[in-house]
mmCIF file of C-alpha atoms and ligand atoms in Angstrom:
data_model
loop_
_atom_site.group_PDB
_atom_site.id
_atom_site.type_symbol
_atom_site.label_atom_id
_atom_site.label_comp_id
_atom_site.label_asym_id
_atom_site.label_seq_id
_atom_site.Cartn_x
_atom_site.Cartn_y
_atom_site.Cartn_z
ATOM 1 C CA UNK A 863 133.699 49.109 112.775
ATOM 2 C CA UNK A 864 130.535 50.752 114.063
ATOM 3 C CA UNK A 865 131.181 54.056 115.797
ATOM 4 C CA UNK A 866 128.554 54.723 118.428
ATOM 5 C CA UNK A 867 129.989 58.004 119.629
ATOM 6 C CA UNK A 868 127.561 60.899 119.034
ATOM 7 C CA UNK A 869 128.113 62.883 115.868
ATOM 8 C CA UNK A 870 129.311 66.378 116.780
ATOM 9 C CA UNK A 871 127.887 67.630 113.456
ATOM 10 C CA UNK A 872 124.373 66.593 114.486
ATOM 11 C CA UNK A 873 124.280 67.916 118.065
ATOM 12 C CA UNK A 874 121.881 70.791 118.623
ATOM 13 C CA UNK A 875 123.292 73.643 120.684
ATOM 14 C CA UNK A 876 121.662 72.513 123.956
ATOM 15 C CA UNK A 877 123.218 69.049 123.708
ATOM 16 C CA UNK A 878 126.563 70.544 122.804
ATOM 17 C CA UNK A 879 126.237 72.805 125.866
ATOM 18 C CA UNK A 880 125.569 69.763 128.060
ATOM 19 C CA UNK A 881 128.632 68.036 126.646
ATOM 20 C CA UNK A 882 130.814 71.091 127.225
ATOM 21 C CA UNK A 883 129.484 71.359 130.798
ATOM 22 C CA UNK A 884 130.247 67.678 131.408
ATOM 23 C CA UNK A 885 133.815 68.391 130.312
ATOM 24 C CA UNK A 886 133.942 71.244 132.884
ATOM 25 C CA UNK A 887 134.532 73.853 130.218
ATOM 26 C CA UNK A 888 133.149 77.389 130.150
ATOM 27 C CA UNK A 889 129.607 77.593 128.677
ATOM 28 C CA UNK A 890 130.606 79.974 125.858
ATOM 29 C CA UNK A 891 132.710 77.186 124.338
ATOM 30 C CA UNK A 892 129.546 75.406 123.177
ATOM 31 C CA UNK A 893 128.452 78.350 121.052
ATOM 32 C CA UNK A 894 131.993 78.776 119.781
ATOM 33 C CA UNK A 895 132.171 75.137 118.611
ATOM 34 C CA UNK A 896 128.667 75.319 117.187
ATOM 35 C CA UNK A 897 129.648 78.352 115.126
ATOM 36 C CA UNK A 898 132.709 76.554 113.797
ATOM 37 C CA UNK A 899 130.596 73.586 112.819
ATOM 38 C CA UNK A 900 127.565 75.299 111.352
ATOM 39 C CA UNK A 901 128.562 78.818 110.368
ATOM 40 C CA UNK A 902 132.133 78.204 109.247
ATOM 41 C CA UNK A 903 131.386 74.636 108.117
ATOM 42 C CA UNK A 904 134.601 73.376 109.737
ATOM 43 C CA UNK A 905 135.720 70.069 108.252
ATOM 44 C CA UNK A 906 137.713 69.016 111.319
ATOM 45 C CA UNK A 907 138.379 69.869 114.946
ATOM 46 C CA UNK A 908 141.860 71.043 113.908
ATOM 47 C CA UNK A 909 140.307 74.051 112.201
ATOM 48 C CA UNK A 910 138.852 75.336 115.467
ATOM 49 C CA UNK A 911 141.891 77.435 116.187
ATOM 50 C CA UNK A 912 140.466 79.397 119.124
ATOM 51 C CA UNK A 913 139.171 76.301 120.925
ATOM 52 C CA UNK A 914 141.788 75.002 123.402
ATOM 53 C CA UNK A 915 143.686 71.949 122.257
ATOM 54 C CA UNK A 916 142.709 70.046 125.389
ATOM 55 C CA UNK A 917 139.009 70.565 124.646
ATOM 56 C CA UNK A 918 139.465 69.524 121.026
ATOM 57 C CA UNK A 919 141.234 66.378 122.216
ATOM 58 C CA UNK A 920 138.425 65.609 124.662
ATOM 59 C CA UNK A 921 135.843 66.078 121.904
ATOM 60 C CA UNK A 922 137.821 63.877 119.523
ATOM 61 C CA UNK A 923 137.725 61.127 122.121
ATOM 62 C CA UNK A 924 134.029 61.355 122.942
ATOM 63 C CA UNK A 925 132.450 62.304 119.633
ATOM 64 C CA UNK A 926 132.707 61.561 115.928
ATOM 65 C CA UNK A 927 132.596 64.355 113.367
ATOM 66 C CA UNK A 928 130.830 63.659 110.081
ATOM 67 C CA UNK A 929 132.525 65.369 107.162
ATOM 68 C CA UNK A 930 131.794 64.231 103.630
ATOM 69 C CA UNK A 931 134.652 63.749 101.227
ATOM 70 C CA UNK A 932 134.302 65.160 97.742
ATOM 71 C CA UNK A 933 134.527 62.203 95.358
ATOM 72 C CA UNK A 934 133.763 64.057 92.144
ATOM 73 C CA UNK A 935 132.625 67.376 90.771
ATOM 74 C CA UNK A 936 130.973 68.106 87.440
ATOM 75 C CA UNK A 937 130.248 71.589 86.164
ATOM 76 C CA UNK A 938 127.570 72.286 83.595
ATOM 77 C CA UNK A 939 127.712 74.999 80.976
ATOM 78 C CA UNK A 940 124.607 76.508 82.616
ATOM 79 C CA UNK A 941 126.393 77.061 85.961
ATOM 80 C CA UNK A 942 124.980 73.962 87.645
ATOM 81 C CA UNK A 943 127.515 71.957 89.665
ATOM 82 C CA UNK A 944 126.969 68.354 90.715
ATOM 83 C CA UNK A 945 129.012 66.873 93.525
ATOM 84 C CA UNK A 946 129.306 63.268 94.530
ATOM 85 C CA UNK A 947 130.226 62.897 98.185
ATOM 86 C CA UNK A 948 131.712 59.841 99.846
ATOM 87 C CA UNK A 949 130.501 58.945 103.318
ATOM 88 C CA UNK A 950 132.754 57.461 106.025
ATOM 89 C CA UNK A 951 131.533 53.956 105.069
ATOM 90 C CA UNK A 952 132.216 54.511 101.366
ATOM 91 C CA UNK A 953 128.679 55.237 100.138
ATOM 92 C CA UNK A 954 128.181 57.819 97.387
ATOM 93 C CA UNK A 955 125.517 60.531 97.418
ATOM 94 C CA UNK A 956 124.964 63.564 95.249
ATOM 95 C CA UNK A 957 124.055 67.222 95.697
ATOM 96 C CA UNK A 958 123.389 69.706 92.923
ATOM 97 C CA UNK A 959 124.062 73.451 93.000
ATOM 98 C CA UNK A 960 121.744 75.587 90.879
ATOM 99 C CA UNK A 961 122.589 79.295 90.699
ATOM 100 C CA UNK A 962 119.962 81.754 89.473
ATOM 101 C CA UNK A 963 119.867 85.527 89.347
ATOM 102 C CA UNK A 964 118.051 85.884 92.659
ATOM 103 C CA UNK A 965 118.968 82.702 94.543
ATOM 104 C CA UNK A 966 121.564 80.006 94.944
ATOM 105 C CA UNK A 967 119.941 76.652 95.605
ATOM 106 C CA UNK A 968 121.348 73.315 96.687
ATOM 107 C CA UNK A 969 119.429 70.137 95.936
ATOM 108 C CA UNK A 970 120.148 67.843 98.884
ATOM 109 C CA UNK A 971 119.992 64.031 99.182
ATOM 110 C CA UNK A 972 118.347 62.350 102.164
ATOM 111 C CA UNK A 973 119.096 58.667 101.484
ATOM 112 C CA UNK A 974 121.636 56.526 99.672
ATOM 113 C CA UNK A 975 119.393 55.320 96.844
ATOM 114 C CA UNK A 976 115.636 55.161 97.301
ATOM 115 C CA UNK A 977 113.095 52.424 98.011
ATOM 116 C CA UNK A 978 110.127 54.150 96.384
ATOM 117 C CA UNK A 979 111.081 52.978 92.916
ATOM 118 C CA UNK A 980 109.537 55.596 90.616
ATOM 119 C CA UNK A 981 110.087 54.070 87.223
ATOM 120 C CA UNK A 982 111.250 57.275 85.520
ATOM 121 C CA UNK A 983 113.926 58.015 88.139
ATOM 122 C CA UNK A 984 117.517 56.821 88.094
ATOM 123 C CA UNK A 985 117.786 56.891 91.876
ATOM 124 C CA UNK A 986 114.700 54.704 92.046
ATOM 125 C CA UNK A 987 116.458 52.005 90.052
ATOM 126 C CA UNK A 988 119.190 51.771 92.693
ATOM 127 C CA UNK A 989 117.016 50.525 95.527
ATOM 128 C CA UNK A 990 117.745 51.784 99.029
ATOM 129 C CA UNK A 991 121.190 51.254 100.543
ATOM 130 C CA UNK A 992 120.580 53.208 103.751
ATOM 131 C CA UNK A 993 119.298 56.402 105.265
ATOM 132 C CA UNK A 994 121.646 59.348 105.572
ATOM 133 C CA UNK A 995 122.376 60.550 109.098
ATOM 134 C CA UNK A 996 121.524 64.122 110.122
ATOM 135 C CA UNK A 997 125.237 64.996 109.969
ATOM 136 C CA UNK A 998 125.512 63.635 106.427
ATOM 137 C CA UNK A 999 122.513 65.680 105.321
ATOM 138 C CA UNK A 1000 123.731 68.901 106.930
ATOM 139 C CA UNK A 1001 127.298 68.454 105.756
ATOM 140 C CA UNK A 1002 126.236 68.449 102.085
ATOM 141 C CA UNK A 1003 125.318 72.078 102.696
ATOM 142 C CA UNK A 1004 128.597 72.932 104.446
ATOM 143 C CA UNK A 1005 130.797 71.230 101.828
ATOM 144 C CA UNK A 1006 128.853 72.909 99.026
ATOM 145 C CA UNK A 1007 129.071 76.361 100.637
ATOM 146 C CA UNK A 1008 132.827 76.025 101.014
ATOM 147 C CA UNK A 1009 133.358 74.703 97.538
ATOM 148 C CA UNK A 1010 131.251 77.425 95.928
ATOM 149 C CA UNK A 1011 133.497 80.019 97.584
ATOM 150 C CA UNK A 1012 136.683 78.118 96.671
ATOM 151 C CA UNK A 1013 135.598 78.009 93.033
ATOM 152 C CA UNK A 1014 134.890 81.737 93.129
ATOM 153 C CA UNK A 1015 131.274 81.154 92.095
ATOM 154 C CA UNK A 1016 129.865 83.393 94.812
ATOM 155 C CA UNK A 1017 130.959 85.597 97.678
ATOM 156 C CA UNK A 1018 130.490 85.325 101.407
ATOM 157 C CA UNK A 1019 131.007 82.466 103.839
ATOM 158 C CA UNK A 1020 127.605 80.831 103.201
ATOM 159 C CA UNK A 1021 126.548 81.646 99.657
ATOM 160 C CA UNK A 1022 123.648 79.172 99.484
ATOM 161 C CA UNK A 1023 120.282 80.876 99.956
ATOM 162 C CA UNK A 1024 117.820 78.036 99.241
ATOM 163 C CA UNK A 1025 117.611 74.309 99.858
ATOM 164 C CA UNK A 1026 115.443 71.706 98.195
ATOM 165 C CA UNK A 1027 115.293 68.143 99.492
ATOM 166 C CA UNK A 1028 114.838 66.659 96.045
ATOM 167 C CA UNK A 1029 118.067 64.756 95.597
ATOM 168 C CA UNK A 1030 118.484 61.039 96.161
ATOM 169 C CA UNK A 1031 115.902 59.494 98.452
ATOM 170 C CA UNK A 1032 112.407 60.031 99.842
ATOM 171 C CA UNK A 1033 112.966 62.569 102.658
ATOM 172 C CA UNK A 1034 109.861 61.598 104.615
ATOM 173 C CA UNK A 1035 111.011 57.965 104.698
ATOM 174 C CA UNK A 1036 114.002 59.260 106.682
ATOM 175 C CA UNK A 1037 111.967 61.796 108.577
ATOM 176 C CA UNK A 1038 113.787 61.553 111.904
ATOM 177 C CA UNK A 1039 117.158 62.485 110.379
ATOM 178 C CA UNK A 1040 115.653 65.080 108.046
ATOM 179 C CA UNK A 1041 113.939 66.784 110.999
ATOM 180 C CA UNK A 1042 117.190 66.988 113.008
ATOM 181 C CA UNK A 1043 118.968 68.322 109.913
ATOM 182 C CA UNK A 1044 116.260 70.933 109.272
ATOM 183 C CA UNK A 1045 116.454 72.172 112.863
ATOM 184 C CA UNK A 1046 120.218 72.614 112.503
ATOM 185 C CA UNK A 1047 119.961 74.275 109.082
ATOM 186 C CA UNK A 1048 117.288 76.735 110.207
ATOM 187 C CA UNK A 1049 118.995 77.588 113.532
ATOM 188 C CA UNK A 1050 119.732 81.285 113.863
ATOM 189 C CA UNK A 1051 123.205 80.613 115.221
ATOM 190 C CA UNK A 1052 123.805 78.011 112.516
ATOM 191 C CA UNK A 1053 123.394 78.340 108.744
ATOM 192 C CA UNK A 1054 120.181 80.308 109.426
ATOM 193 C CA UNK A 1055 118.192 79.389 106.319
ATOM 194 C CA UNK A 1056 114.758 80.972 106.133
ATOM 195 C CA UNK A 1057 111.931 78.441 106.327
ATOM 196 C CA UNK A 1058 110.534 80.158 103.237
ATOM 197 C CA UNK A 1059 113.631 79.102 101.326
ATOM 198 C CA UNK A 1060 113.650 75.413 102.262
ATOM 199 C CA UNK A 1061 111.455 72.852 100.499
ATOM 200 C CA UNK A 1062 111.093 69.158 101.244
ATOM 201 C CA UNK A 1063 109.686 67.011 98.459
ATOM 202 C CA UNK A 1064 107.725 63.797 98.967
ATOM 203 C CA UNK A 1065 106.519 61.164 96.553
ATOM 204 C CA UNK A 1066 103.426 60.881 98.738
ATOM 205 C CA UNK A 1067 104.287 59.261 102.064
ATOM 206 C CA UNK A 1068 100.850 60.137 103.395
ATOM 207 C CA UNK A 1069 101.219 59.011 107.036
ATOM 208 C CA UNK A 1070 104.219 61.293 107.601
ATOM 209 C CA UNK A 1071 102.961 64.378 105.787
ATOM 210 C CA UNK A 1072 100.814 65.717 108.615
ATOM 211 C CA UNK A 1073 103.510 65.233 111.214
ATOM 212 C CA UNK A 1074 105.998 66.971 108.944
ATOM 213 C CA UNK A 1075 103.567 69.877 108.527
ATOM 214 C CA UNK A 1076 103.008 70.196 112.251
ATOM 215 C CA UNK A 1077 106.615 69.908 113.299
ATOM 216 C CA UNK A 1078 108.435 71.987 110.699
ATOM 217 C CA UNK A 1079 107.820 75.411 109.182
ATOM 218 C CA UNK A 1080 109.444 74.616 105.832
ATOM 219 C CA UNK A 1081 107.628 74.159 102.544
ATOM 220 C CA UNK A 1082 106.257 70.918 101.134
ATOM 221 C CA UNK A 1083 106.466 69.762 97.544
ATOM 222 C CA UNK A 1084 104.565 66.729 96.303
ATOM 223 C CA UNK A 1085 105.865 64.784 93.341
ATOM 224 C CA UNK A 1086 102.525 64.203 91.595
ATOM 225 C CA UNK A 1087 103.297 63.299 87.975
ATOM 226 C CA UNK A 1088 99.905 61.876 87.017
ATOM 227 C CA UNK A 1089 96.223 62.726 87.096
ATOM 228 C CA UNK A 1090 94.838 59.176 87.271
ATOM 229 C CA UNK A 1091 95.596 56.272 89.591
ATOM 230 C CA UNK A 1092 96.085 54.050 86.584
ATOM 231 C CA UNK A 1093 99.053 56.093 85.329
ATOM 232 C CA UNK A 1094 100.406 56.969 88.757
ATOM 233 C CA UNK A 1095 100.349 53.311 89.842
ATOM 234 C CA UNK A 1096 102.507 52.557 86.832
ATOM 235 C CA UNK A 1097 105.150 55.253 87.251
ATOM 236 C CA UNK A 1098 105.100 55.707 91.049
ATOM 237 C CA UNK A 1099 104.468 52.415 92.861
ATOM 238 C CA UNK A 1100 103.862 54.294 96.120
ATOM 239 C CA UNK A 1101 100.481 55.213 94.610
ATOM 240 C CA UNK A 1102 99.292 51.635 95.048
ATOM 241 C CA UNK A 1103 99.704 52.115 98.783
ATOM 242 C CA UNK A 1104 98.424 55.700 99.008
ATOM 243 C CA UNK A 1105 96.379 56.489 95.891
ATOM 244 C CA UNK A 1106 95.623 59.958 94.581
ATOM 245 C CA UNK A 1107 92.460 60.471 96.652
ATOM 246 C CA UNK A 1108 94.348 59.770 99.903
ATOM 247 C CA UNK A 1109 97.347 61.819 98.871
ATOM 248 C CA UNK A 1110 95.242 64.822 97.905
ATOM 249 C CA UNK A 1111 93.159 64.506 101.084
ATOM 250 C CA UNK A 1112 96.411 64.678 103.069
ATOM 251 C CA UNK A 1113 97.338 67.793 101.078
ATOM 252 C CA UNK A 1114 93.966 69.381 101.895
ATOM 253 C CA UNK A 1115 94.560 68.673 105.591
ATOM 254 C CA UNK A 1116 98.178 69.816 105.510
ATOM 255 C CA UNK A 1117 98.632 72.630 108.035
ATOM 256 C CA UNK A 1118 98.891 75.766 105.959
ATOM 257 C CA UNK A 1119 100.734 78.371 107.958
ATOM 258 C CA UNK A 1120 103.114 81.161 107.089
ATOM 259 C CA UNK A 1121 101.195 81.442 103.809
ATOM 260 C CA UNK A 1122 102.612 78.103 102.715
ATOM 261 C CA UNK A 1123 101.460 76.708 99.413
ATOM 262 C CA UNK A 1124 102.129 73.151 98.377
ATOM 263 C CA UNK A 1125 104.165 72.826 95.221
ATOM 264 C CA UNK A 1126 103.119 69.971 92.972
ATOM 265 C CA UNK A 1127 105.942 68.680 90.828
ATOM 266 C CA UNK A 1128 104.801 67.282 87.504
ATOM 267 C CA UNK A 1129 107.448 65.645 85.336
ATOM 268 C CA UNK A 1130 106.115 65.529 81.773
ATOM 269 C CA UNK A 1131 106.704 62.132 80.178
ATOM 270 C CA UNK A 1132 105.865 61.884 76.499
ATOM 271 C CA UNK A 1133 102.776 59.813 75.826
ATOM 272 C CA UNK A 1134 102.448 58.807 79.487
ATOM 273 C CA UNK A 1135 101.135 61.783 81.461
ATOM 274 C CA UNK A 1136 101.441 64.733 79.091
ATOM 275 C CA UNK A 1137 98.048 64.620 77.320
ATOM 276 C CA UNK A 1138 96.112 67.867 77.264
ATOM 277 C CA UNK A 1139 93.381 65.879 78.991
ATOM 278 C CA UNK A 1140 95.769 65.533 81.962
ATOM 279 C CA UNK A 1141 96.149 69.301 82.063
ATOM 280 C CA UNK A 1142 92.363 69.706 82.069
ATOM 281 C CA UNK A 1143 91.963 67.144 84.859
ATOM 282 C CA UNK A 1144 94.625 68.581 87.158
ATOM 283 C CA UNK A 1145 92.784 71.705 88.440
ATOM 284 C CA UNK A 1146 89.893 69.555 89.671
ATOM 285 C CA UNK A 1147 92.297 67.353 91.612
ATOM 286 C CA UNK A 1148 93.942 70.352 93.242
ATOM 287 C CA UNK A 1149 90.681 72.103 94.183
ATOM 288 C CA UNK A 1150 90.758 73.275 97.792
ATOM 289 C CA UNK A 1151 94.544 73.043 98.095
ATOM 290 C CA UNK A 1152 96.712 76.175 98.176
ATOM 291 C CA UNK A 1153 98.803 74.908 95.295
ATOM 292 C CA UNK A 1154 101.210 75.801 92.585
ATOM 293 C CA UNK A 1155 102.487 73.470 89.906
ATOM 294 C CA UNK A 1156 106.005 73.026 88.606
ATOM 295 C CA UNK A 1157 106.023 71.515 85.126
ATOM 296 C CA UNK A 1158 109.292 69.718 84.450
ATOM 297 C CA UNK A 1159 109.974 68.393 80.936
ATOM 298 C CA UNK A 1160 111.576 64.982 81.430
ATOM 299 C CA UNK A 1161 115.204 64.304 80.521
ATOM 300 C CA UNK A 1162 115.590 61.039 78.681
ATOM 301 C CA UNK A 1163 117.863 58.687 80.640
ATOM 302 C CA UNK A 1164 119.780 55.779 79.157
ATOM 303 C CA UNK A 1165 118.293 52.529 80.369
ATOM 304 C CA UNK A 1166 114.877 53.988 81.249
ATOM 305 C CA UNK A 1167 111.929 53.635 78.854
ATOM 306 C CA UNK A 1168 110.662 57.232 78.868
ATOM 307 C CA UNK A 1169 111.003 60.122 76.463
ATOM 308 C CA UNK A 1170 111.094 63.889 76.765
ATOM 309 C CA UNK A 1171 107.802 65.589 75.884
ATOM 310 C CA UNK A 1172 107.274 67.638 72.767
ATOM 311 C CA UNK A 1173 109.025 70.989 73.437
ATOM 312 C CA UNK A 1174 105.757 72.917 73.114
ATOM 313 C CA UNK A 1175 103.823 70.650 75.451
ATOM 314 C CA UNK A 1176 104.901 72.199 78.763
ATOM 315 C CA UNK A 1177 103.673 75.626 77.653
ATOM 316 C CA UNK A 1178 100.352 74.197 76.406
ATOM 317 C CA UNK A 1179 99.943 72.487 79.763
ATOM 318 C CA UNK A 1180 100.740 75.706 81.563
ATOM 319 C CA UNK A 1181 98.213 77.685 79.515
ATOM 320 C CA UNK A 1182 95.419 75.232 80.250
ATOM 321 C CA UNK A 1183 96.213 75.419 83.975
ATOM 322 C CA UNK A 1184 96.443 79.217 83.939
ATOM 323 C CA UNK A 1185 93.043 79.455 82.226
ATOM 324 C CA UNK A 1186 91.648 77.510 85.195
ATOM 325 C CA UNK A 1187 93.400 79.745 87.751
ATOM 326 C CA UNK A 1188 96.126 77.278 88.681
ATOM 327 C CA UNK A 1189 99.557 78.863 88.956
ATOM 328 C CA UNK A 1190 102.065 76.819 87.015
ATOM 329 C CA UNK A 1191 105.694 77.409 86.153
ATOM 330 C CA UNK A 1192 107.716 75.574 83.522
ATOM 331 C CA UNK A 1193 111.018 74.674 85.156
ATOM 332 C CA UNK A 1194 114.122 74.962 83.089
ATOM 333 C CA UNK A 1195 116.113 71.795 82.864
ATOM 334 C CA UNK A 1196 119.343 72.348 84.690
ATOM 335 C CA UNK A 1197 122.602 70.537 84.258
ATOM 336 C CA UNK A 1198 121.384 68.172 81.548
ATOM 337 C CA UNK A 1199 124.917 67.759 80.267
ATOM 338 C CA UNK A 1200 126.131 66.432 83.625
ATOM 339 C CA UNK A 1201 123.115 64.269 84.561
ATOM 340 C CA UNK A 1202 122.164 66.649 87.338
ATOM 341 C CA UNK A 1203 118.614 67.260 86.268
ATOM 342 C CA UNK A 1204 115.508 65.970 87.970
ATOM 343 C CA UNK A 1205 115.407 62.178 88.109
ATOM 344 C CA UNK A 1206 119.005 61.856 86.971
ATOM 345 C CA UNK A 1207 120.736 61.430 90.305
ATOM 346 C CA UNK A 1208 122.411 58.095 90.810
ATOM 347 C CA UNK A 1209 125.978 57.953 91.943
ATOM 348 C CA UNK A 1210 127.602 57.561 88.563
ATOM 349 C CA UNK A 1211 129.511 54.370 88.030
ATOM 350 C CA UNK A 1212 128.404 53.017 91.405
ATOM 351 C CA UNK A 1213 126.869 49.580 91.703
ATOM 352 C CA UNK A 1214 123.357 50.954 91.436
ATOM 353 C CA UNK A 1215 123.991 53.196 88.480
ATOM 354 C CA UNK A 1216 121.764 51.987 85.644
ATOM 355 C CA UNK A 1217 123.925 53.871 83.176
ATOM 356 C CA UNK A 1218 126.658 51.437 84.139
ATOM 357 C CA UNK A 1219 124.217 48.550 83.839
ATOM 358 C CA UNK A 1220 123.065 49.867 80.457
ATOM 359 C CA UNK A 1221 126.666 50.050 79.288
ATOM 360 C CA UNK A 1222 127.192 46.464 80.447
ATOM 361 C CA UNK A 1223 124.086 45.363 78.562
ATOM 362 C CA UNK A 1224 122.129 44.561 81.710
ATOM 363 C CA UNK A 1225 119.041 46.263 83.021
ATOM 364 C CA UNK A 1226 118.934 48.284 86.249
ATOM 365 C CA UNK A 1227 118.007 46.446 89.414
ATOM 366 C CA UNK A 1228 114.274 46.215 90.021
ATOM 367 C CA UNK A 1229 113.304 48.579 92.811
ATOM 368 C CA UNK A 1230 111.074 47.122 95.478
ATOM 369 C CA UNK A 1231 107.889 48.792 96.588
ATOM 370 C CA UNK A 1232 108.994 49.329 100.128
ATOM 371 C CA UNK A 1233 108.387 52.413 102.133
ATOM 372 C CA UNK A 1234 110.500 52.470 105.227
ATOM 373 C CA UNK A 1235 108.741 54.293 108.011
ATOM 374 C CA UNK A 1236 111.537 55.739 110.103
ATOM 375 C CA UNK A 1237 109.149 57.911 111.988
ATOM 376 C CA UNK A 1238 111.293 58.486 115.015
HETATM 377 S S1 SF4 B 1000 111.605 60.316 92.221
HETATM 378 FE FE1 SF4 B 1000 112.219 60.574 94.378
HETATM 379 S S2 SF4 B 1000 110.883 59.136 95.496
HETATM 380 FE FE2 SF4 B 1000 110.817 58.501 93.335
HETATM 381 S S3 SF4 B 1000 112.442 56.932 93.190
HETATM 382 FE FE3 SF4 B 1000 113.353 58.937 92.602
HETATM 383 S S4 SF4 B 1000 114.297 59.659 94.522
HETATM 384 FE FE4 SF4 B 1000 112.808 58.058 95.088
#
């Protein structure tokens, strides 16, 4: 049954204040409820012990409250934790926790599956089931914060310091929900993430990039992965719609404020995009863009026809870029043993999981080249 009551988890403070006023309650109640939802990460109205029962009952009648259910948890030997969450309608999405010495990052999903269909990506083989709502995006952060504390992995009520929108889905294809979620996550009286510590990654949804840059202060990452249209067309079908020249022009026009640099993600696929010639070509493509490059050695995935690069290749790539004054970092592969690394997110065992298809002797579903434009 479709529930068209507003989601309490997704209401910004001013709308919550209007709701509280309509219920003839004192104005301070709005802030109190907001703090329960977004600072304490309350999972239910019942937890709001200092909010009068009558108000909680009125809210329960007029609003829904999105809270994800933890369906599974996998912990890697390197400290990475991958959670699969179940939505109210039974969909599965994943978030990945990556602790480092100086930061604790959550990789967040923005859609159930993905329509972009990058051929090296497990999520891409699932196709798109639906967009996540703002409440479902934000609640990944709340459930993760709580669980990290429960597991004793970190102290404090909100241990996460950084967010990357690099989980399942193309965030800019669900821009309206992602924008609402970002506003809630950056709100001072909410989780209060610094815009410097939040990154949204796109596969190159050119028409939305400018709007994203104008409307949000957070950082942009572009999943580049090739230095020619010929290769990028093959591994990222979105390139046929917005080829490299258009994508890089949009990057040059991207509003650079707060000293933002665009991060270019480059997954190294053996024999596909990892030639030293690619490394030599890349600086020319990035000329005029305040850029840094993340080099990510690919993790081989069952059912997908790509291989990890030679172990030395990422460093060779990095050296060529450095010699041409392009900052590049080789990213460690995290959570390989639990399929939590880049391009490995697909709700395991679900209908779209190609690992399941591979086990059954079938191939993963073909992903359509469709770029939903939920531009709000
Ligand atoms: S890499 Fe990102 S954009 Fe491409 S299919 Fe996977 S989730 Fe979608």
